[in-house]
PDB file of C-alpha atoms in Angstrom:
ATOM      1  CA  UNK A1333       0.000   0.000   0.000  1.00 99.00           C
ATOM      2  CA  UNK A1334       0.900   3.484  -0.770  1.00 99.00           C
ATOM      3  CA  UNK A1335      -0.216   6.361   0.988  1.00 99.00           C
ATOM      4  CA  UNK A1336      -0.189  10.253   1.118  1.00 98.00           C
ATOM      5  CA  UNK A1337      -1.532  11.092   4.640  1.00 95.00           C
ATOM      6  CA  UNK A1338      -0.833  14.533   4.826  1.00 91.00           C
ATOM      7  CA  UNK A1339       0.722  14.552   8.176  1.00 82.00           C
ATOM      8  CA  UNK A1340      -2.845  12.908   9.548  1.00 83.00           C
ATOM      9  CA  UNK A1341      -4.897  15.432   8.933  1.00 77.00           C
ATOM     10  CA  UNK A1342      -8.183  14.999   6.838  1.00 68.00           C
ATOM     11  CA  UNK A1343      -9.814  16.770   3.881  1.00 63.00           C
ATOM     12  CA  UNK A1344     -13.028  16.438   2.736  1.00 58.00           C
ATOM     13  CA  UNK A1345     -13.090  19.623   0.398  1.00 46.00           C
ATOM     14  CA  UNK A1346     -11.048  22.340  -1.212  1.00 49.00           C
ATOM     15  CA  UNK A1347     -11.556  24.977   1.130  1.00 44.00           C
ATOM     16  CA  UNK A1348     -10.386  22.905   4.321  1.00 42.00           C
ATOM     17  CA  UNK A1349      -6.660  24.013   3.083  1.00 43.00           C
ATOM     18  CA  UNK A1350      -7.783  27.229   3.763  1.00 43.00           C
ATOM     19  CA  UNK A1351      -9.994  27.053   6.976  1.00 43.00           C
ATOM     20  CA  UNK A1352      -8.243  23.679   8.310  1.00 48.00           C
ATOM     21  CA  UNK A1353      -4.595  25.261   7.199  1.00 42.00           C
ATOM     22  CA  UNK A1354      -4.274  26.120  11.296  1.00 38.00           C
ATOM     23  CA  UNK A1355      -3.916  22.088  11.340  1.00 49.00           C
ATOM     24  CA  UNK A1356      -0.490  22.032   9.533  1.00 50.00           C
ATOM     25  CA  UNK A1357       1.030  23.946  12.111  1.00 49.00           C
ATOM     26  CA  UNK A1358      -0.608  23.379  15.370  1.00 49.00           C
ATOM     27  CA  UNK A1359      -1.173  20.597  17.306  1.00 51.00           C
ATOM     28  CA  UNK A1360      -5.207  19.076  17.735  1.00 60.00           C
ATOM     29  CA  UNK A1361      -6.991  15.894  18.516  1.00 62.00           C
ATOM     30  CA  UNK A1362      -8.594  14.980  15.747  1.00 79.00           C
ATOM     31  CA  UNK A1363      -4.973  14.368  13.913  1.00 77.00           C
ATOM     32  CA  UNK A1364      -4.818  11.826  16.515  1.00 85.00           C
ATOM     33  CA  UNK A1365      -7.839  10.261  15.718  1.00 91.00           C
ATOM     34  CA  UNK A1366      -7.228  10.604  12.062  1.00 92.00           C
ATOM     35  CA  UNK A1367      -4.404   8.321  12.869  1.00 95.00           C
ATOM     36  CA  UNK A1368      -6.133   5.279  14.740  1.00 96.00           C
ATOM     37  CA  UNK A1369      -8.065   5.334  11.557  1.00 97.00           C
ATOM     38  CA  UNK A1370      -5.113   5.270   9.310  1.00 97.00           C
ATOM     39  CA  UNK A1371      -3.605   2.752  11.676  1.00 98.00           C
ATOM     40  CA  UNK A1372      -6.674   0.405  11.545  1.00 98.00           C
ATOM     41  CA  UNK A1373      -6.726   0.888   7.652  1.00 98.00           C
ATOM     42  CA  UNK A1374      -3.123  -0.259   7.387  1.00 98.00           C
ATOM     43  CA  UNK A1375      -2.996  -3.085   9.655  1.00 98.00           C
ATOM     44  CA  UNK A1376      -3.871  -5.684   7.545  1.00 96.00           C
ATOM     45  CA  UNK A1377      -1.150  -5.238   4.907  1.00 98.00           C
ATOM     46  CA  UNK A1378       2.325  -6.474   4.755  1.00 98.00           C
ATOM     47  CA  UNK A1379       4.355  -3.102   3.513  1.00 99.00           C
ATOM     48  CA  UNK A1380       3.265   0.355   3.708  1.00 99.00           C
ATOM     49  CA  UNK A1381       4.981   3.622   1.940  1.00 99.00           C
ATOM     50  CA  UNK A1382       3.901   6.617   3.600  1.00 98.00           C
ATOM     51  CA  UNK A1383       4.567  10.319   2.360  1.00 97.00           C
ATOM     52  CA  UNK A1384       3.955  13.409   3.785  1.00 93.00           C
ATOM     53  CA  UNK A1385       4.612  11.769   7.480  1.00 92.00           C
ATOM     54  CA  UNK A1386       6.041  13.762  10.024  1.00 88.00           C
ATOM     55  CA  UNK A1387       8.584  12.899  12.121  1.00 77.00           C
ATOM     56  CA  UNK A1388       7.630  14.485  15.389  1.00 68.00           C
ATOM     57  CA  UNK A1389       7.429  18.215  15.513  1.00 58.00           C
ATOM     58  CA  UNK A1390       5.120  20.720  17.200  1.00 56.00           C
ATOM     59  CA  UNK A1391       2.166  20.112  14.624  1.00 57.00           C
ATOM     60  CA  UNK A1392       2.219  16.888  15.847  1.00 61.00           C
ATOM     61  CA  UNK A1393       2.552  16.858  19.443  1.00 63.00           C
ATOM     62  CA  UNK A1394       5.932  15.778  18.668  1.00 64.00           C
ATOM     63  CA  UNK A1395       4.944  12.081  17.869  1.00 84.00           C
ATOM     64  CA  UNK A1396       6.839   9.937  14.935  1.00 89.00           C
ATOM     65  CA  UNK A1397       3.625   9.159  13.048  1.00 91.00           C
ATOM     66  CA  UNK A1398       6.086   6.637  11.220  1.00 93.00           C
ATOM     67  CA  UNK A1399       6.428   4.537  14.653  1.00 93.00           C
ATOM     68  CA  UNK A1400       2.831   5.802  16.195  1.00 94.00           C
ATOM     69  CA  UNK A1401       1.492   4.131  12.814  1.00 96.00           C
ATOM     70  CA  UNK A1402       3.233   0.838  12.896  1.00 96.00           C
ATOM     71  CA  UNK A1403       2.450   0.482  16.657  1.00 95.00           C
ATOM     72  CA  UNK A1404      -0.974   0.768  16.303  1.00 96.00           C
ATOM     73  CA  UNK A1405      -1.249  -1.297  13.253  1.00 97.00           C
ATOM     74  CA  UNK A1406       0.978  -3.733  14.868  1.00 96.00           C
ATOM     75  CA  UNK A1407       3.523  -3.239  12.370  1.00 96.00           C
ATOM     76  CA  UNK A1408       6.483  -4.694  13.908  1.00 95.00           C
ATOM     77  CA  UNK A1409       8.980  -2.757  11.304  1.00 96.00           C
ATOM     78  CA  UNK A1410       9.391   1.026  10.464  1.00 95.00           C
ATOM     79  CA  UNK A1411      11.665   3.448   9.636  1.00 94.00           C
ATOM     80  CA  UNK A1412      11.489   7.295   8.603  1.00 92.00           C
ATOM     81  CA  UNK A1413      13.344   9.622   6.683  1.00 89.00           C
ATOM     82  CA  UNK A1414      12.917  13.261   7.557  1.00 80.00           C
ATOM     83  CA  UNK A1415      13.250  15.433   3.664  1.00 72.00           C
ATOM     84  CA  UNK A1416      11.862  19.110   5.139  1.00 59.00           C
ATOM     85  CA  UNK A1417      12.390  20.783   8.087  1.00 50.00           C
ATOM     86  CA  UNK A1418      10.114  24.036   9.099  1.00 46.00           C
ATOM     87  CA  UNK A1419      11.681  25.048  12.236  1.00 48.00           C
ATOM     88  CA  UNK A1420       9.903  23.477  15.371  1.00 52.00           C
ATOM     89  CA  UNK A1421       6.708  23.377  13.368  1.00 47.00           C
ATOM     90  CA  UNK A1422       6.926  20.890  10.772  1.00 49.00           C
ATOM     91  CA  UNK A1423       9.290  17.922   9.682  1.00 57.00           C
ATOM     92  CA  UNK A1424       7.234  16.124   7.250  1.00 78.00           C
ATOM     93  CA  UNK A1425       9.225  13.009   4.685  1.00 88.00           C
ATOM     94  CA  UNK A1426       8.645   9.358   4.339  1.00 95.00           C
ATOM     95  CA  UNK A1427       8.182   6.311   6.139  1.00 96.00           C
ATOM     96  CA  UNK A1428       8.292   2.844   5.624  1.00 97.00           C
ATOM     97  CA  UNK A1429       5.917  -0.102   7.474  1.00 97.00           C
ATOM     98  CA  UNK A1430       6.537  -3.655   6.939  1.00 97.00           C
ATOM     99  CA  UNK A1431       5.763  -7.090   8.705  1.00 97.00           C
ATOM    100  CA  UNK A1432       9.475  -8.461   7.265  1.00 97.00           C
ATOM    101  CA  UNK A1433      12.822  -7.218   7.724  1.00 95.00           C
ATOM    102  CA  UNK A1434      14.972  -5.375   5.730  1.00 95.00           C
ATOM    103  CA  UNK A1435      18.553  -6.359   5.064  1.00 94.00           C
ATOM    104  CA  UNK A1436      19.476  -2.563   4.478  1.00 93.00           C
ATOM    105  CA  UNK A1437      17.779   1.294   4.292  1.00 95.00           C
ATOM    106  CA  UNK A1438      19.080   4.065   2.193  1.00 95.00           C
ATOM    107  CA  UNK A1439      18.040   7.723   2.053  1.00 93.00           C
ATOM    108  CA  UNK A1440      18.463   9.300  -1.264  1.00 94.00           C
ATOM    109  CA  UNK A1441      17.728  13.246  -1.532  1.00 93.00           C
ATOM    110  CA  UNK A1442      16.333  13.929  -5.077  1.00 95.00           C
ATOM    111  CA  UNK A1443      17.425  16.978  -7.605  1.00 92.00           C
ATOM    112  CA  UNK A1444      15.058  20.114  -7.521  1.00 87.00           C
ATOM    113  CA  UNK A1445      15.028  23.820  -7.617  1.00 83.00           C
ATOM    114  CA  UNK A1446      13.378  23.672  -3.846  1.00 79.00           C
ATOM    115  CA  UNK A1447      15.292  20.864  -1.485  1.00 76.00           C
ATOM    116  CA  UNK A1448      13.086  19.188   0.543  1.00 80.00           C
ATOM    117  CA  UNK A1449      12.349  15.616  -1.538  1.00 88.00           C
ATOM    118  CA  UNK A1450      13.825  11.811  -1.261  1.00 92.00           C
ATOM    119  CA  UNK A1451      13.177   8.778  -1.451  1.00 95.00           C
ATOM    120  CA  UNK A1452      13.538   6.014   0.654  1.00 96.00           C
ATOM    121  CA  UNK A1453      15.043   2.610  -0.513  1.00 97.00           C
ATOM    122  CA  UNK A1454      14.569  -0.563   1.559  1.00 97.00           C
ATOM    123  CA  UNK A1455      16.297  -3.542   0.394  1.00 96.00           C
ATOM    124  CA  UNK A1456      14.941  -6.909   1.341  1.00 96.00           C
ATOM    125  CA  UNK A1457      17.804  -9.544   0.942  1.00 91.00           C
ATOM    126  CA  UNK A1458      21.118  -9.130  -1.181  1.00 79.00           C
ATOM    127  CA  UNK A1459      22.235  -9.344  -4.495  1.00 76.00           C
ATOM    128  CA  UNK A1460      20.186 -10.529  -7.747  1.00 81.00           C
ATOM    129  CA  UNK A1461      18.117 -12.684  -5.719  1.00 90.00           C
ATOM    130  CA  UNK A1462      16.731  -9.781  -3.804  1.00 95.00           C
ATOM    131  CA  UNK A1463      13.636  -7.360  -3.259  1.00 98.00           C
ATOM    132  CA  UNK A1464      13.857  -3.196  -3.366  1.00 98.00           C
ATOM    133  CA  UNK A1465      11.393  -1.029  -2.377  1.00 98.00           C
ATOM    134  CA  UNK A1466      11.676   2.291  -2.868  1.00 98.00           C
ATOM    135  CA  UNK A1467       8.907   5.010  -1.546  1.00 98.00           C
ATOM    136  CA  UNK A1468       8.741   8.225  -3.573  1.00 98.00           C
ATOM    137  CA  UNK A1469       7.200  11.644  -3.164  1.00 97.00           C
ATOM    138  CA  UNK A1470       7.924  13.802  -6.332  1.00 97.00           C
ATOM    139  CA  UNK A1471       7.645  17.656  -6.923  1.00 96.00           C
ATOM    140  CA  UNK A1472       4.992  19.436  -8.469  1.00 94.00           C
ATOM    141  CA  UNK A1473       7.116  21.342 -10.947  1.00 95.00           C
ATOM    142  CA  UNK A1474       7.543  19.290 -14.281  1.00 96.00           C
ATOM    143  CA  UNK A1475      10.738  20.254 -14.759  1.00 96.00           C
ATOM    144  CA  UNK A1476      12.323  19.247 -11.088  1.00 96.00           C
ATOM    145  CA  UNK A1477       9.788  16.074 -11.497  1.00 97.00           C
ATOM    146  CA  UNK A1478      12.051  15.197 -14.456  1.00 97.00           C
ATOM    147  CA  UNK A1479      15.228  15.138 -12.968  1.00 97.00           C
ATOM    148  CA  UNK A1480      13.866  12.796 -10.109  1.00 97.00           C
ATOM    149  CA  UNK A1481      12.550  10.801 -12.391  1.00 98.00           C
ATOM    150  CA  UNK A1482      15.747  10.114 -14.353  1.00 97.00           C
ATOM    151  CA  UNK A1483      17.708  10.095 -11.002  1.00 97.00           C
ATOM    152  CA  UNK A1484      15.744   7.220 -10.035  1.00 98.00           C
ATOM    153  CA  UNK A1485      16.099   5.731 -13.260  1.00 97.00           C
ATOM    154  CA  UNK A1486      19.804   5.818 -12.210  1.00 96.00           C
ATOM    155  CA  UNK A1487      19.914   4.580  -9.282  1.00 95.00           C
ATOM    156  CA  UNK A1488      17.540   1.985  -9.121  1.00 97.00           C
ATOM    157  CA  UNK A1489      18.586   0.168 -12.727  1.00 95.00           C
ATOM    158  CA  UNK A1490      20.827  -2.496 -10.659  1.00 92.00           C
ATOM    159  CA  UNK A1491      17.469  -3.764  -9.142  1.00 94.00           C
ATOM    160  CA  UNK A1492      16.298  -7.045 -10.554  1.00 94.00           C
ATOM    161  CA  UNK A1493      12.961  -7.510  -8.459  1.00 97.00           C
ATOM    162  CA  UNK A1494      11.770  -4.098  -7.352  1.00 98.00           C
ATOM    163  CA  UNK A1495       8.866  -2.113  -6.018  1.00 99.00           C
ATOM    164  CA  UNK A1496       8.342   1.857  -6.896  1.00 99.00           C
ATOM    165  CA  UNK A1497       5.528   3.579  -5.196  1.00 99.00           C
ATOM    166  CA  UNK A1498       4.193   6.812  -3.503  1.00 99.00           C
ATOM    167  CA  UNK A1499       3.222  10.494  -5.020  1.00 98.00           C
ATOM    168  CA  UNK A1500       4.094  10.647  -8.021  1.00 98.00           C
ATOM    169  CA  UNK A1501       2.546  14.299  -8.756  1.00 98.00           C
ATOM    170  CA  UNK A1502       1.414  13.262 -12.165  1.00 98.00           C
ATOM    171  CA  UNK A1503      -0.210  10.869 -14.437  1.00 97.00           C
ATOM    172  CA  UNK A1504       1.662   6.864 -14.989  1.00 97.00           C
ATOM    173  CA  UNK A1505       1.223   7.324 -18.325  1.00 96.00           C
ATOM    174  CA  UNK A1506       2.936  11.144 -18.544  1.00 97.00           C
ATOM    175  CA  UNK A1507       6.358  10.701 -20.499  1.00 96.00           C
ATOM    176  CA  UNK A1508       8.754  10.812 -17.628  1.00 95.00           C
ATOM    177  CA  UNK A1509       6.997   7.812 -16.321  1.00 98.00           C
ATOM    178  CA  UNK A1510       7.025   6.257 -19.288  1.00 98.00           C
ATOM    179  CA  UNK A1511      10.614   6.582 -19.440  1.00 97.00           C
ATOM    180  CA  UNK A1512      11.356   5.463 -15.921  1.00 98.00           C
ATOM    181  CA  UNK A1513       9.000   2.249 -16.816  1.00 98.00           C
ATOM    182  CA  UNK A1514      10.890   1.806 -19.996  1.00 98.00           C
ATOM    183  CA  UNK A1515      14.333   2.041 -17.953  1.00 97.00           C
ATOM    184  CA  UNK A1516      13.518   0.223 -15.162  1.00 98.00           C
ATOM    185  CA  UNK A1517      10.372  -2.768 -16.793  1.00 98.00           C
ATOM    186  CA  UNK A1518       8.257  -1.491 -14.577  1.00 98.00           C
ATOM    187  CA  UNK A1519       4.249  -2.150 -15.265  1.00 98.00           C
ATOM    188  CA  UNK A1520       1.988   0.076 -13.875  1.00 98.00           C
ATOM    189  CA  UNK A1521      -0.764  -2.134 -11.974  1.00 98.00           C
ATOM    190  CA  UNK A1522      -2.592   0.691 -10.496  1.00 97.00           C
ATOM    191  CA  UNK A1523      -2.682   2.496 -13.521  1.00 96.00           C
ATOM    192  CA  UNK A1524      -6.356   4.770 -13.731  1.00 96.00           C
ATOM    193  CA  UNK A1525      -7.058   4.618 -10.443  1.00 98.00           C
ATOM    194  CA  UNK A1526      -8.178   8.064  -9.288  1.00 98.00           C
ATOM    195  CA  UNK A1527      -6.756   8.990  -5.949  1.00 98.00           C
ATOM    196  CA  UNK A1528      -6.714  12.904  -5.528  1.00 97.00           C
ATOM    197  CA  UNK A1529      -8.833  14.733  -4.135  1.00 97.00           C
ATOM    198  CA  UNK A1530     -10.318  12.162  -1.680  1.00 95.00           C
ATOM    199  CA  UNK A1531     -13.398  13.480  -1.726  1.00 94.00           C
ATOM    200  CA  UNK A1532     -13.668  13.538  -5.321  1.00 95.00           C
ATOM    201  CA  UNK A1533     -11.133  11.676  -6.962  1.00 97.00           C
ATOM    202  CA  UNK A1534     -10.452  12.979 -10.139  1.00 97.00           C
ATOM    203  CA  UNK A1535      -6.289  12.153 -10.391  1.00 98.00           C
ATOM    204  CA  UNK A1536      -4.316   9.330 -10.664  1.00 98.00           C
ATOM    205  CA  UNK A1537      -1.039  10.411  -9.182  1.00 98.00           C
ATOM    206  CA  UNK A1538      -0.226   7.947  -6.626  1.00 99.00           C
ATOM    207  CA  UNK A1539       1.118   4.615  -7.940  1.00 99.00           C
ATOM    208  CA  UNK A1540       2.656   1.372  -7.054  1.00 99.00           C
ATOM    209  CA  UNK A1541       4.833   0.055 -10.292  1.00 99.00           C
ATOM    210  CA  UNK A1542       6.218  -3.253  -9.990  1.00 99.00           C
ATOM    211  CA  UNK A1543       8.982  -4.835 -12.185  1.00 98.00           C
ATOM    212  CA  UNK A1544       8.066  -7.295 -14.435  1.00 97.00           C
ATOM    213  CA  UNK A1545       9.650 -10.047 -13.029  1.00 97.00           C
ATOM    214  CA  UNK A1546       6.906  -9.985  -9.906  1.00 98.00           C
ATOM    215  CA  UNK A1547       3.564 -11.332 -10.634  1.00 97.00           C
ATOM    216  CA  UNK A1548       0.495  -8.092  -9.766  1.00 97.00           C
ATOM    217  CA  UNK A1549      -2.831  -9.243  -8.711  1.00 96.00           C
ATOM    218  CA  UNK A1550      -5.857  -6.979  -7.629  1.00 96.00           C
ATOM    219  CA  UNK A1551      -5.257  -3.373  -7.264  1.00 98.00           C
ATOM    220  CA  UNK A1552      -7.545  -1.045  -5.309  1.00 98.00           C
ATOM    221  CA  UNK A1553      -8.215   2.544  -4.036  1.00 98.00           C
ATOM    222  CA  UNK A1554      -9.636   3.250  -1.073  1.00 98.00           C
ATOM    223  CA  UNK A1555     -12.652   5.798  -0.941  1.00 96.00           C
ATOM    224  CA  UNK A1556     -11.068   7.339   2.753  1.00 96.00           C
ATOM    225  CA  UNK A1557     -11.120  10.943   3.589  1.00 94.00           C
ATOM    226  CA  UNK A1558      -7.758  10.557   6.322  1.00 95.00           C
ATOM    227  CA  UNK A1559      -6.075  12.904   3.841  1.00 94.00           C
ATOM    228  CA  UNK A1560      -6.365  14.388   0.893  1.00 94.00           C
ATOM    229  CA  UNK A1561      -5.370  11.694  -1.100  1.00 97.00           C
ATOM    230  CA  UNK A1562      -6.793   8.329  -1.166  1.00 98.00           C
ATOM    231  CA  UNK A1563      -4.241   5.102  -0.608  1.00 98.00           C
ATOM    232  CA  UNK A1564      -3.709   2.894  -2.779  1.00 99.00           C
ATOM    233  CA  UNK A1565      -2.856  -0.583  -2.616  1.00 99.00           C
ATOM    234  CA  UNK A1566      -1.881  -3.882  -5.194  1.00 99.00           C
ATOM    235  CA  UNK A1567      -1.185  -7.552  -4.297  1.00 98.00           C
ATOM    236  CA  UNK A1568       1.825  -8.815  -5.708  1.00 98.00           C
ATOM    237  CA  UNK A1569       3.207 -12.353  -5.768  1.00 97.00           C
ATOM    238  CA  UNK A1570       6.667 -12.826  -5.216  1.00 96.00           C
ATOM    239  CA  UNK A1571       9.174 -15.440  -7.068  1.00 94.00           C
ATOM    240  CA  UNK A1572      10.496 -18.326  -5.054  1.00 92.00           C
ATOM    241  CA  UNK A1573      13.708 -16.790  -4.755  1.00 92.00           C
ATOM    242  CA  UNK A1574      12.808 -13.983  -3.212  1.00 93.00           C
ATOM    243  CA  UNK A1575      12.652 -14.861   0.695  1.00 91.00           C
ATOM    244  CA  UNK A1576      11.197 -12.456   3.120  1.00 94.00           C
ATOM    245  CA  UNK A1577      12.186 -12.822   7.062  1.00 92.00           C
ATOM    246  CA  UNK A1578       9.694 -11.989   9.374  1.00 92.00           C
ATOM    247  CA  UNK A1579      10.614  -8.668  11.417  1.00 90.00           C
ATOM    248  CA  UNK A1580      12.332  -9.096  15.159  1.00 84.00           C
ATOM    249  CA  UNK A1581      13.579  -5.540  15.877  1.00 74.00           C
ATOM    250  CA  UNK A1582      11.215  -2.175  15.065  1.00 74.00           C
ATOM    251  CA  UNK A1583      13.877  -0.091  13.125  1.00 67.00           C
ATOM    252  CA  UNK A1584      17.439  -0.377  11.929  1.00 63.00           C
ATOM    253  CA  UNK A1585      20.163   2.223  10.861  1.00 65.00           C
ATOM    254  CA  UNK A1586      19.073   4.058   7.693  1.00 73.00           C
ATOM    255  CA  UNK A1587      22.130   4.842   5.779  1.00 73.00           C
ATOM    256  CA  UNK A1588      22.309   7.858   3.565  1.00 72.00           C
ATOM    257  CA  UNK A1589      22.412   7.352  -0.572  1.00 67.00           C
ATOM    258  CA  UNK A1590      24.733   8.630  -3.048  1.00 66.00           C
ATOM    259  CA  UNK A1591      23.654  12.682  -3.348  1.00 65.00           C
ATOM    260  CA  UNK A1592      22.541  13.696  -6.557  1.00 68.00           C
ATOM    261  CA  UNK A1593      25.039  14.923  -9.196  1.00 57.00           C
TER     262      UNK A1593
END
C-alpha cells in the first residue's frame, strides 16, 4: 500500500486548506484520531509507503507518526526519513511499514530547484536474488519532477525484483513515467485509479509500479477521507527466490544514498 496522509490530517473539500490550514502547524486531537483510523486501515497489509509523514514536531505533538502508525497497526517494522524541516513546526518526509525485515535502508535526496524531496530505498535480501522497495514523493514542478525521475532511473537500474511507489505528482502514463517504466520494466498495476482529491477523486497520481519479473494481482483505491489523497494498494506475488524474514527488531540504521550529481 501506498499512501499520502498529509501529516494525519483529513480533507473532505477544497476549502479545508484554507480554513483547516491552522492544522499544519498546530497541534489538535482529531490528527490523533485521524491516525487510529489510518492505523486500523493499514494493519492488515504487509508493507506500507507513507509520504507526507512527520517525524515528530510541534504540529504533531511531537509524535513519529512513522512509529505511532506501525504500533498501532501492529507493524512490527518502520523506519522514517525526515526530507523538510520548518523550524519546530513541521518535519514532514517518508516512512516505511513492513511485517518483514529489511537487510538494508538508504536515504536518497532527489534533484530540484526547492530541497526538501527523497526517497527512501529498503532492500529486502542481497544481491540478484533480492527485493527493493523504494517510496517516492515527487515535486509538483515538471521540470524538477524530471530530474527525479531520471535520477531514479539511475539509481535503481541495478534492481532485478523491485517495487516503486508513492506520489508521483502526475499521471503513470505522462512521459517521464514512461521513461522510468521503460528504464527500469516497470508495469503500472494501479494504472487509472483516481486517488486525488479524496473526496472527489479525479487524479491518478499515486502509484505502485512493480517490475516485471513480480507477478500483480488486484489493485484497489480506497474511498477514505484521512487525507487528501486516497491510498492505494496492489497484491503482488513474489518469485520463489525472493525470501522475506519476518521482522524481530522495530527499526534499523538508515544509511544515507549517493547525493545527486
Amino acid at each position: 500500500m501506498s499512501f499520502n496522509i498529509q501529516a494525519g490530517t483529513s480533507s473532505a473539500r477544497y476549502h479545508h486548506y484554507v480554513t483547516h490550514s491552522w492544522r499544519q502547524v498546530l497541534p489538535h486531537t482529531q490528527r490523533v484520531e485521524n491516525l487510529d483510523s489510518i492505523a486500523e486501515l493499514v494493519a492488515t497489509y504487509d508493507m506500507v509507503g507513507l509520504q507526507e509523514v512527520d517525524s515528530g514536531s510541534l504540529r504533531s505533538g511531537f509524535i513519529n507518526q512513522s512509529r505511532y502508525l506501525a504500533t498501532h497497526a501492529g507493524m512490527p517494522f518502520w523506519c522514517h526519513q525526515s526530507n523538510r524541516k520548518v523550524g519546530k513546526v513541521a518535519y514532514a518526509g517518508n516512512g516505511f511499514l513492513s511485517r518483514f525485515e529489511p537487510d538494508a535502508v538508504e536515504e536518497h535526496r532527489l534533484p530540484g530547484f526547492i530541497p526538501g524531496r527523497g526517497t527512501l530505498l529498503v532492500r529486502f535480501g542481497n544481491g540478484f536474488d533480492g527485493l527493493d522497495v523504494a517510496v517516492v514523493h515527487l515535486a509538483l514542478g515538471k521540470r524538477a519532477r524530471t530530474q527525479q525521475l531520471k535520477f531514479l532511473s539511475r539509481e535503481l537500474d541495478s534492481s532485478r525484483h523491485l517495487v516503486v511507489m508513492g506520489d508521483f505528482n502526475t499521471q503513470v502514463d505522462s512521459p517521464q513515467v514512461q521513461e522510468l517504466r521503460e528504464v527500469l520494466a516497470l508495469q503500472a498495476p494501479t494504472r487509472g485509479l483516481a486517488t486525488y482529491p479524496s473526496w472527489q477523486p479525479q487524479r491518478a497520481i499515486d502509484h505502485i509500479l512493480v517490475s516485471r519479473t513480480l507477478r500483480a494481482g488486484v489493485a484497489e483505491v480506497f474511498d477514505v477521507t484521512y487525507s487528501d489523497h486516497c491510498p492505494v494498494a496492489v497484491e503482488i506475488e513474489l518469485p520463489e527466490e525472493v525470501e522475506l524474514q519476518e521482522a524481530t527488531r522495530p527499526v534499523i540504521d538508515v544509511v544515507p544514498g549517493r547525493d545527486p550529481a
